PDB file of C-alpha atoms in Angstrom:
ATOM      1  CA  MET D   1     105.723 277.377-116.269  1.00 43.00           C
ATOM      2  CA  THR D   2     102.351 278.457-114.932  1.00 43.00           C
ATOM      3  CA  THR D   3     100.862 281.262-116.976  1.00 44.00           C
ATOM      4  CA  ALA D   4      98.275 283.854-116.082  1.00 40.00           C
ATOM      5  CA  SER D   5      95.690 282.075-118.187  1.00 41.00           C
ATOM      6  CA  ASP D   6      96.345 278.828-116.301  1.00 43.00           C
ATOM      7  CA  LEU D   7      95.873 280.611-112.998  1.00 35.00           C
ATOM      8  CA  SER D   8      92.710 282.234-114.307  1.00 39.00           C
ATOM      9  CA  SER D   9      91.317 278.869-115.421  1.00 40.00           C
ATOM     10  CA  SER D  10      92.205 277.304-112.085  1.00 39.00           C
ATOM     11  CA  ASP D  11      90.591 280.146-110.165  1.00 40.00           C
ATOM     12  CA  THR D  12      87.451 279.900-112.289  1.00 39.00           C
ATOM     13  CA  ALA D  13      87.189 276.133-111.729  1.00 40.00           C
ATOM     14  CA  ALA D  14      87.855 276.531-108.029  1.00 38.00           C
ATOM     15  CA  THR D  15      85.262 279.246-107.542  1.00 38.00           C
ATOM     16  CA  ALA D  16      82.570 277.775-109.815  1.00 40.00           C
ATOM     17  CA  PRO D  17      79.515 276.604-107.893  1.00 41.00           C
ATOM     18  CA  PRO D  18      79.395 272.786-107.539  1.00 40.00           C
ATOM     19  CA  ALA D  19      76.048 272.606-109.327  1.00 39.00           C
ATOM     20  CA  THR D  20      77.413 274.566-112.277  1.00 41.00           C
ATOM     21  CA  ALA D  21      80.485 272.355-112.486  1.00 43.00           C
ATOM     22  CA  ALA D  22      78.318 269.251-112.332  1.00 42.00           C
ATOM     23  CA  ARG D  23      76.107 270.560-115.126  1.00 44.00           C
ATOM     24  CA  ARG D  24      79.161 271.246-117.264  1.00 46.00           C
ATOM     25  CA  ARG D  25      80.516 267.761-116.657  1.00 47.00           C
ATOM     26  CA  GLY D  26      77.079 266.306-117.400  1.00 44.00           C
ATOM     27  CA  ALA D  27      76.791 268.243-120.652  1.00 44.00           C
ATOM     28  CA  ARG D  28      80.237 267.065-121.766  1.00 48.00           C
ATOM     29  CA  ALA D  29      79.399 263.464-120.865  1.00 44.00           C
ATOM     30  CA  ARG D  30      76.066 263.604-122.694  1.00 47.00           C
ATOM     31  CA  SER D  31      77.736 265.038-125.768  1.00 44.00           C
ATOM     32  CA  ALA D  32      80.479 262.406-125.725  1.00 45.00           C
ATOM     33  CA  GLY D  33      78.113 259.549-124.960  1.00 46.00           C
ATOM     34  CA  SER D  34      75.655 260.343-127.738  1.00 46.00           C
ATOM     35  CA  GLY D  35      78.286 261.282-130.304  1.00 51.00           C
ATOM     36  CA  GLY D  36      76.506 264.598-130.791  1.00 54.00           C
ATOM     37  CA  MET D  37      73.397 262.792-132.052  1.00 68.00           C
ATOM     38  CA  THR D  38      69.903 263.890-131.081  1.00 80.00           C
ATOM     39  CA  ARG D  39      67.191 261.533-129.874  1.00 76.00           C
ATOM     40  CA  ARG D  40      65.445 261.845-133.234  1.00 82.00           C
ATOM     41  CA  GLY D  41      68.699 261.003-135.004  1.00 84.00           C
ATOM     42  CA  ARG D  42      69.136 257.840-132.923  1.00 81.00           C
ATOM     43  CA  LEU D  43      65.525 256.865-133.643  1.00 81.00           C
ATOM     44  CA  VAL D  44      66.013 257.393-137.378  1.00 85.00           C
ATOM     45  CA  ARG D  45      69.193 255.322-137.415  1.00 87.00           C
ATOM     46  CA  GLY D  46      67.555 252.553-135.428  1.00 82.00           C
ATOM     47  CA  THR D  47      64.592 252.501-137.808  1.00 86.00           C
ATOM     48  CA  VAL D  48      66.894 252.385-140.814  1.00 88.00           C
ATOM     49  CA  GLY D  49      68.762 249.456-139.258  1.00 86.00           C
ATOM     50  CA  VAL D  50      65.531 247.519-138.694  1.00 84.00           C
ATOM     51  CA  LEU D  51      64.273 248.211-142.214  1.00 87.00           C
ATOM     52  CA  ALA D  52      67.616 247.194-143.708  1.00 89.00           C
ATOM     53  CA  THR D  53      67.572 243.913-141.788  1.00 87.00           C
ATOM     54  CA  VAL D  54      63.996 243.146-142.803  1.00 85.00           C
ATOM     55  CA  GLY D  55      64.809 244.053-146.401  1.00 88.00           C
ATOM     56  CA  ALA D  56      67.814 241.737-146.448  1.00 86.00           C
ATOM     57  CA  LEU D  57      65.776 238.837-145.022  1.00 83.00           C
ATOM     58  CA  GLU D  58      63.030 239.532-147.549  1.00 83.00           C
ATOM     59  CA  ALA D  59      65.545 239.451-150.403  1.00 86.00           C
ATOM     60  CA  LEU D  60      67.055 236.181-149.171  1.00 83.00           C
ATOM     61  CA  GLY D  61      63.602 234.639-148.877  1.00 80.00           C
ATOM     62  CA  ARG D  62      62.651 235.765-152.379  1.00 82.00           C
ATOM     63  CA  ALA D  63      65.938 234.480-153.818  1.00 82.00           C
ATOM     64  CA  HIS D  64      64.697 230.899-153.323  1.00 77.00           C
ATOM     65  CA  LEU D  65      67.997 229.709-151.874  1.00 76.00           C
ATOM     66  CA  ALA D  66      65.799 227.364-149.851  1.00 75.00           C
ATOM     67  CA  SER D  67      62.179 226.373-150.110  1.00 75.00           C
ATOM     68  CA  GLU D  68      59.651 228.846-148.776  1.00 73.00           C
ATOM     69  CA  ASP D  69      58.565 226.322-146.147  1.00 74.00           C
ATOM     70  CA  GLU D  70      62.117 226.314-144.758  1.00 81.00           C
ATOM     71  CA  PHE D  71      62.933 230.005-145.151  1.00 83.00           C
ATOM     72  CA  PRO D  72      59.856 232.172-145.796  1.00 88.00           C
ATOM     73  CA  PRO D  73      60.272 235.848-146.793  1.00 89.00           C
ATOM     74  CA  ALA D  74      60.216 238.390-143.986  1.00 89.00           C
ATOM     75  CA  SER D  75      56.986 239.939-145.256  1.00 90.00           C
ATOM     76  CA  LYS D  76      55.097 236.659-144.817  1.00 90.00           C
ATOM     77  CA  VAL D  77      56.573 236.112-141.352  1.00 92.00           C
ATOM     78  CA  LEU D  78      55.579 239.621-140.256  1.00 93.00           C
ATOM     79  CA  SER D  79      52.135 239.158-141.787  1.00 93.00           C
ATOM     80  CA  ARG D  80      51.697 235.943-139.829  1.00 93.00           C
ATOM     81  CA  ALA D  81      52.946 237.627-136.637  1.00 94.00           C
ATOM     82  CA  ALA D  82      50.424 240.444-137.144  1.00 95.00           C
ATOM     83  CA  GLY D  83      47.681 237.901-137.745  1.00 94.00           C
ATOM     84  CA  LEU D  84      48.451 236.226-134.424  1.00 94.00           C
ATOM     85  CA  ALA D  85      47.413 239.448-132.675  1.00 93.00           C
ATOM     86  CA  GLY D  86      43.823 238.636-133.630  1.00 92.00           C
ATOM     87  CA  ASP D  87      44.057 235.009-132.525  1.00 92.00           C
ATOM     88  CA  HIS D  88      42.189 234.732-129.220  1.00 92.00           C
ATOM     89  CA  ASP D  89      43.898 231.487-128.224  1.00 92.00           C
ATOM     90  CA  PHE D  90      47.371 232.895-128.940  1.00 93.00           C
ATOM     91  CA  VAL D  91      46.870 236.161-127.066  1.00 93.00           C
ATOM     92  CA  PHE D  92      44.729 235.079-124.108  1.00 93.00           C
ATOM     93  CA  VAL D  93      46.207 231.619-123.587  1.00 93.00           C
ATOM     94  CA  GLN D  94      49.754 231.418-124.925  1.00 93.00           C
ATOM     95  CA  LEU D  95      50.965 234.993-124.355  1.00 94.00           C
ATOM     96  CA  LYS D  96      49.034 235.289-121.121  1.00 94.00           C
ATOM     97  CA  ALA D  97      50.684 232.155-119.712  1.00 94.00           C
ATOM     98  CA  THR D  98      54.169 233.426-120.543  1.00 95.00           C
ATOM     99  CA  LEU D  99      53.563 236.900-119.126  1.00 95.00           C
ATOM    100  CA  GLU D 100      52.019 235.484-115.941  1.00 95.00           C
ATOM    101  CA  ALA D 101      55.072 233.314-115.317  1.00 95.00           C
ATOM    102  CA  TRP D 102      57.405 236.207-116.151  1.00 96.00           C
ATOM    103  CA  GLY D 103      55.597 238.685-113.892  1.00 96.00           C
ATOM    104  CA  LEU D 104      55.311 236.340-110.934  1.00 96.00           C
ATOM    105  CA  GLY D 105      58.918 235.223-111.286  1.00 96.00           C
ATOM    106  CA  MET D 106      60.169 238.806-111.414  1.00 96.00           C
ATOM    107  CA  LEU D 107      58.138 239.793-108.374  1.00 97.00           C
ATOM    108  CA  LEU D 108      59.487 236.894-106.315  1.00 97.00           C
ATOM    109  CA  ALA D 109      63.042 237.534-107.524  1.00 96.00           C
ATOM    110  CA  VAL D 110      62.876 241.164-106.384  1.00 96.00           C
ATOM    111  CA  LEU D 111      61.388 240.196-103.012  1.00 96.00           C
ATOM    112  CA  ILE D 112      64.163 237.645-102.486  1.00 96.00           C
ATOM    113  CA  ALA D 113      67.239 239.255-104.028  1.00 96.00           C
ATOM    114  CA  VAL D 114      66.973 242.845-102.805  1.00 94.00           C
ATOM    115  CA  PRO D 115      66.599 242.013 -99.080  1.00 94.00           C
ATOM    116  CA  LEU D 116      69.381 239.425 -99.412  1.00 94.00           C
ATOM    117  CA  GLY D 117      71.605 241.995-101.084  1.00 93.00           C
ATOM    118  CA  LEU D 118      70.922 244.510 -98.326  1.00 91.00           C
ATOM    119  CA  LEU D 119      71.664 241.843 -95.712  1.00 91.00           C
ATOM    120  CA  PHE D 120      74.900 240.718 -97.362  1.00 92.00           C
ATOM    121  CA  GLY D 121      76.006 244.290 -97.963  1.00 88.00           C
ATOM    122  CA  THR D 122      75.371 245.575 -94.461  1.00 86.00           C
ATOM    123  CA  VAL D 123      76.305 242.534 -92.338  1.00 88.00           C
ATOM    124  CA  PRO D 124      79.833 241.417 -93.310  1.00 88.00           C
ATOM    125  CA  ILE D 125      79.724 238.185 -91.321  1.00 93.00           C
ATOM    126  CA  VAL D 126      76.634 237.022 -93.238  1.00 91.00           C
ATOM    127  CA  ASN D 127      78.253 237.971 -96.533  1.00 89.00           C
ATOM    128  CA  THR D 128      81.354 235.954 -95.670  1.00 91.00           C
ATOM    129  CA  ALA D 129      79.329 232.931 -94.583  1.00 91.00           C
ATOM    130  CA  ALA D 130      77.166 232.939 -97.717  1.00 91.00           C
ATOM    131  CA  ARG D 131      79.845 233.784-100.271  1.00 90.00           C
ATOM    132  CA  ALA D 132      80.897 230.183-100.975  1.00 92.00           C
ATOM    133  CA  ILE D 133      77.373 228.902-101.629  1.00 92.00           C
ATOM    134  CA  VAL D 134      76.550 231.944-103.770  1.00 91.00           C
ATOM    135  CA  GLU D 135      79.629 231.456-105.929  1.00 91.00           C
ATOM    136  CA  PHE D 136      78.801 227.743-106.239  1.00 92.00           C
ATOM    137  CA  LEU D 137      75.207 228.277-107.366  1.00 91.00           C
ATOM    138  CA  ARG D 138      75.676 231.326-109.588  1.00 90.00           C
ATOM    139  CA  PRO D 139      77.491 229.619-112.529  1.00 90.00           C
ATOM    140  CA  ILE D 140      74.909 226.815-112.830  1.00 90.00           C
ATOM    141  CA  PRO D 141      72.837 227.478-115.994  1.00 89.00           C
ATOM    142  CA  SER D 142      69.135 227.675-115.333  1.00 88.00           C
ATOM    143  CA  VAL D 143      68.335 225.470-118.334  1.00 84.00           C
ATOM    144  CA  ALA D 144      70.430 222.710-116.781  1.00 87.00           C
ATOM    145  CA  LEU D 145      67.952 222.606-113.912  1.00 90.00           C
ATOM    146  CA  ILE D 146      64.900 222.089-116.142  1.00 86.00           C
ATOM    147  CA  PRO D 147      64.909 218.248-115.854  1.00 86.00           C
ATOM    148  CA  LEU D 148      65.374 218.325-112.081  1.00 89.00           C
ATOM    149  CA  VAL D 149      62.784 221.023-111.432  1.00 90.00           C
ATOM    150  CA  GLY D 150      60.406 219.364-113.879  1.00 85.00           C
ATOM    151  CA  LEU D 151      60.646 216.062-111.995  1.00 87.00           C
ATOM    152  CA  ILE D 152      59.982 217.764-108.668  1.00 89.00           C
ATOM    153  CA  LEU D 153      57.343 220.351-109.629  1.00 87.00           C
ATOM    154  CA  GLY D 154      56.005 219.122-112.958  1.00 81.00           C
ATOM    155  CA  ALA D 155      55.920 221.005-116.269  1.00 77.00           C
ATOM    156  CA  GLY D 156      53.653 223.834-115.237  1.00 84.00           C
ATOM    157  CA  LEU D 157      53.641 227.340-113.839  1.00 89.00           C
ATOM    158  CA  GLU D 158      55.569 226.281-110.742  1.00 91.00           C
ATOM    159  CA  MET D 159      58.497 225.011-112.809  1.00 91.00           C
ATOM    160  CA  LYS D 160      58.667 228.146-114.956  1.00 92.00           C
ATOM    161  CA  VAL D 161      58.465 230.495-111.992  1.00 94.00           C
ATOM    162  CA  THR D 162      61.122 228.576-110.067  1.00 94.00           C
ATOM    163  CA  LEU D 163      63.585 228.720-112.951  1.00 94.00           C
ATOM    164  CA  ILE D 164      62.812 232.381-113.639  1.00 95.00           C
ATOM    165  CA  VAL D 165      63.413 233.270-110.006  1.00 96.00           C
ATOM    166  CA  TYR D 166      66.680 231.331-109.953  1.00 95.00           C
ATOM    167  CA  ALA D 167      67.979 233.116-113.066  1.00 95.00           C
ATOM    168  CA  ALA D 168      66.717 236.598-112.161  1.00 96.00           C
ATOM    169  CA  VAL D 169      67.990 236.614-108.587  1.00 96.00           C
ATOM    170  CA  TRP D 170      71.670 236.924-109.524  1.00 95.00           C
ATOM    171  CA  PRO D 171      71.699 240.249-111.417  1.00 95.00           C
ATOM    172  CA  LEU D 172      69.400 241.720-108.784  1.00 95.00           C
ATOM    173  CA  LEU D 173      71.539 240.470-105.911  1.00 95.00           C
ATOM    174  CA  PHE D 174      74.850 241.680-107.289  1.00 94.00           C
ATOM    175  CA  ASN D 175      73.528 245.036-108.479  1.00 95.00           C
ATOM    176  CA  THR D 176      72.171 245.610-104.988  1.00 94.00           C
ATOM    177  CA  LEU D 177      75.631 244.852-103.584  1.00 92.00           C
ATOM    178  CA  TYR D 178      77.246 247.221-106.104  1.00 91.00           C
ATOM    179  CA  GLY D 179      74.759 249.908-105.126  1.00 90.00           C
ATOM    180  CA  LEU D 180      75.620 249.569-101.457  1.00 89.00           C
ATOM    181  CA  ARG D 181      79.285 250.107-102.254  1.00 86.00           C
ATOM    182  CA  ASP D 182      78.395 253.409-103.923  1.00 81.00           C
ATOM    183  CA  VAL D 183      76.757 254.861-100.806  1.00 83.00           C
ATOM    184  CA  ASP D 184      78.586 257.908 -99.458  1.00 81.00           C
ATOM    185  CA  PRO D 185      80.080 256.917 -96.067  1.00 82.00           C
ATOM    186  CA  LEU D 186      79.910 260.554 -94.940  1.00 85.00           C
ATOM    187  CA  ALA D 187      76.129 260.588 -95.383  1.00 83.00           C
ATOM    188  CA  LYS D 188      75.759 257.519 -93.184  1.00 81.00           C
ATOM    189  CA  GLU D 189      78.112 258.861 -90.539  1.00 83.00           C
ATOM    190  CA  THR D 190      76.294 262.193 -90.502  1.00 85.00           C
ATOM    191  CA  LEU D 191      72.956 260.501 -89.856  1.00 83.00           C
ATOM    192  CA  ARG D 192      74.463 258.375 -87.108  1.00 82.00           C
ATOM    193  CA  ALA D 193      75.987 261.493 -85.528  1.00 85.00           C
ATOM    194  CA  PHE D 194      72.506 263.016 -85.338  1.00 83.00           C
ATOM    195  CA  GLY D 195      71.189 259.965 -83.525  1.00 83.00           C
ATOM    196  CA  PHE D 196      69.540 258.022 -86.369  1.00 84.00           C
ATOM    197  CA  GLY D 197      69.445 254.266 -85.911  1.00 82.00           C
ATOM    198  CA  PRO D 198      70.467 251.564 -88.429  1.00 80.00           C
ATOM    199  CA  LEU D 199      67.007 251.314 -90.009  1.00 82.00           C
ATOM    200  CA  SER D 200      66.755 255.081 -90.433  1.00 84.00           C
ATOM    201  CA  VAL D 201      70.211 255.187 -92.016  1.00 83.00           C
ATOM    202  CA  LEU D 202      69.188 252.372 -94.341  1.00 82.00           C
ATOM    203  CA  TRP D 203      65.985 254.154 -95.353  1.00 84.00           C
ATOM    204  CA  ARG D 204      67.363 257.700 -95.632  1.00 84.00           C
ATOM    205  CA  ALA D 205      70.860 257.169 -97.066  1.00 86.00           C
ATOM    206  CA  VAL D 206      71.505 253.615 -98.230  1.00 86.00           C
ATOM    207  CA  LEU D 207      68.370 252.817-100.229  1.00 87.00           C
ATOM    208  CA  PRO D 208      68.200 256.147-102.128  1.00 87.00           C
ATOM    209  CA  ALA D 209      71.836 255.777-103.192  1.00 87.00           C
ATOM    210  CA  ALA D 210      71.498 252.107-104.132  1.00 90.00           C
ATOM    211  CA  ALA D 211      68.097 252.426-105.848  1.00 91.00           C
ATOM    212  CA  PRO D 212      69.436 253.232-109.372  1.00 91.00           C
ATOM    213  CA  PHE D 213      71.694 250.184-109.217  1.00 93.00           C
ATOM    214  CA  ILE D 214      68.837 247.995-108.019  1.00 93.00           C
ATOM    215  CA  TYR D 215      66.665 249.267-110.858  1.00 94.00           C
ATOM    216  CA  THR D 216      69.409 248.434-113.350  1.00 93.00           C
ATOM    217  CA  GLY D 217      69.405 244.933-111.878  1.00 94.00           C
ATOM    218  CA  ILE D 218      65.647 244.774-112.486  1.00 95.00           C
ATOM    219  CA  ARG D 219      66.178 245.724-116.138  1.00 94.00           C
ATOM    220  CA  LEU D 220      68.807 243.018-116.583  1.00 94.00           C
ATOM    221  CA  ALA D 221      66.734 240.452-114.730  1.00 96.00           C
ATOM    222  CA  ALA D 222      63.614 241.261-116.775  1.00 96.00           C
ATOM    223  CA  SER D 223      65.319 240.238-120.017  1.00 94.00           C
ATOM    224  CA  ILE D 224      66.787 237.103-118.457  1.00 94.00           C
ATOM    225  CA  ALA D 225      63.408 236.188-116.979  1.00 95.00           C
ATOM    226  CA  LEU D 226      61.698 236.492-120.362  1.00 95.00           C
ATOM    227  CA  ILE D 227      64.369 234.293-121.951  1.00 93.00           C
ATOM    228  CA  LEU D 228      63.844 231.674-119.242  1.00 91.00           C
ATOM    229  CA  ALA D 229      60.061 231.836-119.529  1.00 93.00           C
ATOM    230  CA  VAL D 230      60.074 231.207-123.282  1.00 94.00           C
ATOM    231  CA  GLY D 231      63.030 228.825-123.231  1.00 91.00           C
ATOM    232  CA  THR D 232      61.541 226.680-120.477  1.00 90.00           C
ATOM    233  CA  GLU D 233      58.282 226.405-122.404  1.00 90.00           C
ATOM    234  CA  VAL D 234      60.138 225.367-125.568  1.00 90.00           C
ATOM    235  CA  LEU D 235      62.275 222.736-123.853  1.00 84.00           C
ATOM    236  CA  SER D 236      59.582 221.305-121.597  1.00 79.00           C
ATOM    237  CA  GLY D 237      57.234 220.659-124.516  1.00 71.00           C
ATOM    238  CA  PHE D 238      54.149 220.755-122.301  1.00 70.00           C
ATOM    239  CA  GLY D 239      51.685 223.275-120.959  1.00 78.00           C
ATOM    240  CA  GLU D 240      50.897 226.672-122.394  1.00 87.00           C
ATOM    241  CA  GLY D 241      52.901 229.705-123.364  1.00 92.00           C
ATOM    242  CA  LEU D 242      54.665 231.445-126.219  1.00 94.00           C
ATOM    243  CA  GLY D 243      57.532 228.967-126.044  1.00 93.00           C
ATOM    244  CA  ASN D 244      55.080 226.075-126.237  1.00 93.00           C
ATOM    245  CA  PHE D 245      53.539 227.658-129.339  1.00 94.00           C
ATOM    246  CA  ILE D 246      57.014 227.877-130.928  1.00 94.00           C
ATOM    247  CA  GLY D 247      57.923 224.335-129.891  1.00 92.00           C
ATOM    248  CA  GLN D 248      54.712 222.847-131.272  1.00 91.00           C
ATOM    249  CA  ALA D 249      55.121 224.762-134.529  1.00 92.00           C
ATOM    250  CA  ALA D 250      58.693 223.472-134.868  1.00 90.00           C
ATOM    251  CA  ILE D 251      57.506 219.840-135.084  1.00 89.00           C
ATOM    252  CA  ALA D 252      54.511 220.602-137.303  1.00 86.00           C
ATOM    253  CA  LEU D 253      54.673 220.222-141.090  1.00 84.00           C
ATOM    254  CA  GLY D 254      55.421 223.620-142.644  1.00 82.00           C
ATOM    255  CA  GLY D 255      55.576 225.266-139.232  1.00 88.00           C
ATOM    256  CA  THR D 256      58.646 227.410-139.905  1.00 90.00           C
ATOM    257  CA  LYS D 257      56.506 230.491-140.488  1.00 91.00           C
ATOM    258  CA  ASP D 258      54.816 230.059-137.102  1.00 93.00           C
ATOM    259  CA  VAL D 259      58.177 229.461-135.411  1.00 94.00           C
ATOM    260  CA  LEU D 260      59.549 232.706-136.826  1.00 94.00           C
ATOM    261  CA  ALA D 261      56.325 234.602-136.098  1.00 95.00           C
ATOM    262  CA  GLY D 262      56.451 233.419-132.488  1.00 95.00           C
ATOM    263  CA  THR D 263      60.091 234.491-132.310  1.00 94.00           C
ATOM    264  CA  VAL D 264      59.104 237.948-133.572  1.00 95.00           C
ATOM    265  CA  TRP D 265      56.560 238.145-130.770  1.00 96.00           C
ATOM    266  CA  ALA D 266      59.188 237.130-128.203  1.00 95.00           C
ATOM    267  CA  GLY D 267      61.517 239.853-129.478  1.00 94.00           C
ATOM    268  CA  CYS D 268      58.740 242.443-129.428  1.00 94.00           C
ATOM    269  CA  LEU D 269      57.862 241.530-125.832  1.00 95.00           C
ATOM    270  CA  GLY D 270      61.481 241.926-124.793  1.00 94.00           C
ATOM    271  CA  LEU D 271      61.756 245.263-126.579  1.00 93.00           C
ATOM    272  CA  LEU D 272      58.523 246.538-125.024  1.00 94.00           C
ATOM    273  CA  VAL D 273      59.565 245.503-121.520  1.00 94.00           C
ATOM    274  CA  ASN D 274      62.961 247.185-121.890  1.00 93.00           C
ATOM    275  CA  VAL D 275      61.485 250.417-123.305  1.00 92.00           C
ATOM    276  CA  LEU D 276      58.975 250.666-120.462  1.00 94.00           C
ATOM    277  CA  LEU D 277      61.663 250.028-117.855  1.00 93.00           C
ATOM    278  CA  VAL D 278      63.997 252.610-119.418  1.00 90.00           C
ATOM    279  CA  LEU D 279      61.226 255.224-119.405  1.00 90.00           C
ATOM    280  CA  GLY D 280      60.450 254.378-115.793  1.00 90.00           C
ATOM    281  CA  GLU D 281      64.124 254.610-114.874  1.00 87.00           C
ATOM    282  CA  LYS D 282      64.506 258.078-116.375  1.00 84.00           C
ATOM    283  CA  ARG D 283      61.356 259.273-114.642  1.00 86.00           C
ATOM    284  CA  LEU D 284      62.138 257.799-111.214  1.00 84.00           C
ATOM    285  CA  PHE D 285      65.856 258.610-111.155  1.00 80.00           C
ATOM    286  CA  HIS D 286      66.102 261.793-113.190  1.00 71.00           C
ATOM    287  CA  TRP D 287      68.387 263.230-110.525  1.00 66.00           C
ATOM    288  CA  HIS D 288      70.782 260.302-111.006  1.00 62.00           C
ATOM    289  CA  PHE D 289      70.916 260.770-114.783  1.00 58.00           C
ATOM    290  CA  ARG D 290      71.681 264.473-114.372  1.00 59.00           C
ATOM    291  CA  GLY D 291      74.508 263.573-112.030  1.00 51.00           C
ATOM    292  CA  VAL D 292      76.110 261.006-114.351  1.00 50.00           C
ATOM    293  CA  GLY D 293      75.333 262.883-117.527  1.00 48.00           C
ATOM    294  CA  LYS D 294      73.148 260.259-119.244  1.00 50.00           C
TER     295      LYS D 294
END
């Protein structure tokens, strides 16, 4: 049986302004998503987790379960990683080479994948024609192409950039396609009814709606690109880069500390890239986060 309070609640929900209702939904989603935890609380918990992990690795290293050359304490690894920051060759040769390959690969991946995604998403016949080749190429691991690309292009910047582009294109391409599916059909039809052409509809309705999804694809691709940059350098065994530093240390006598220090640097680069992209995402698409309650 419908009670007076039910009717009152229904009337209130029906008459509430859309913006107010959206804010309420956003507040509930933010509360549920964060578990009621503040930003400072999440930072504190994250810091505690890092310190606990470092402490555990330090204790294992000091327990002498293995020789220090094979498993050095965390404090010595972190000290070595900090010392590498003052090494001119490490920073301006090895790190620079990795970041150059990563940046160039990401730029080319965006320039290739986003237009392709827009083409596939807006021209069904092209999407149908290309679907088979896309599904054939997508599962091929990028590392499996290292020997082939190395034979064709050599073990240099060209090889790294090619493999980075190949790996980074897929998350960008598919996130662009997902973004196009999220575009409000009514917005496109309204623009067409007022005489706007296909390019104007694309610029005014499609791209703004798909942009958050494309940016998420960039975040995913950035991590994959960094993995490929370092991994390609390690496996190729030639040239310059952070991965080359790790690979050379791995075959050197007592090089475990340098291997782990280089790995710390790789993790810090990935963390820094992700933090910067997250901050950029919240600044560029603040309207989107308010709408989804993030």
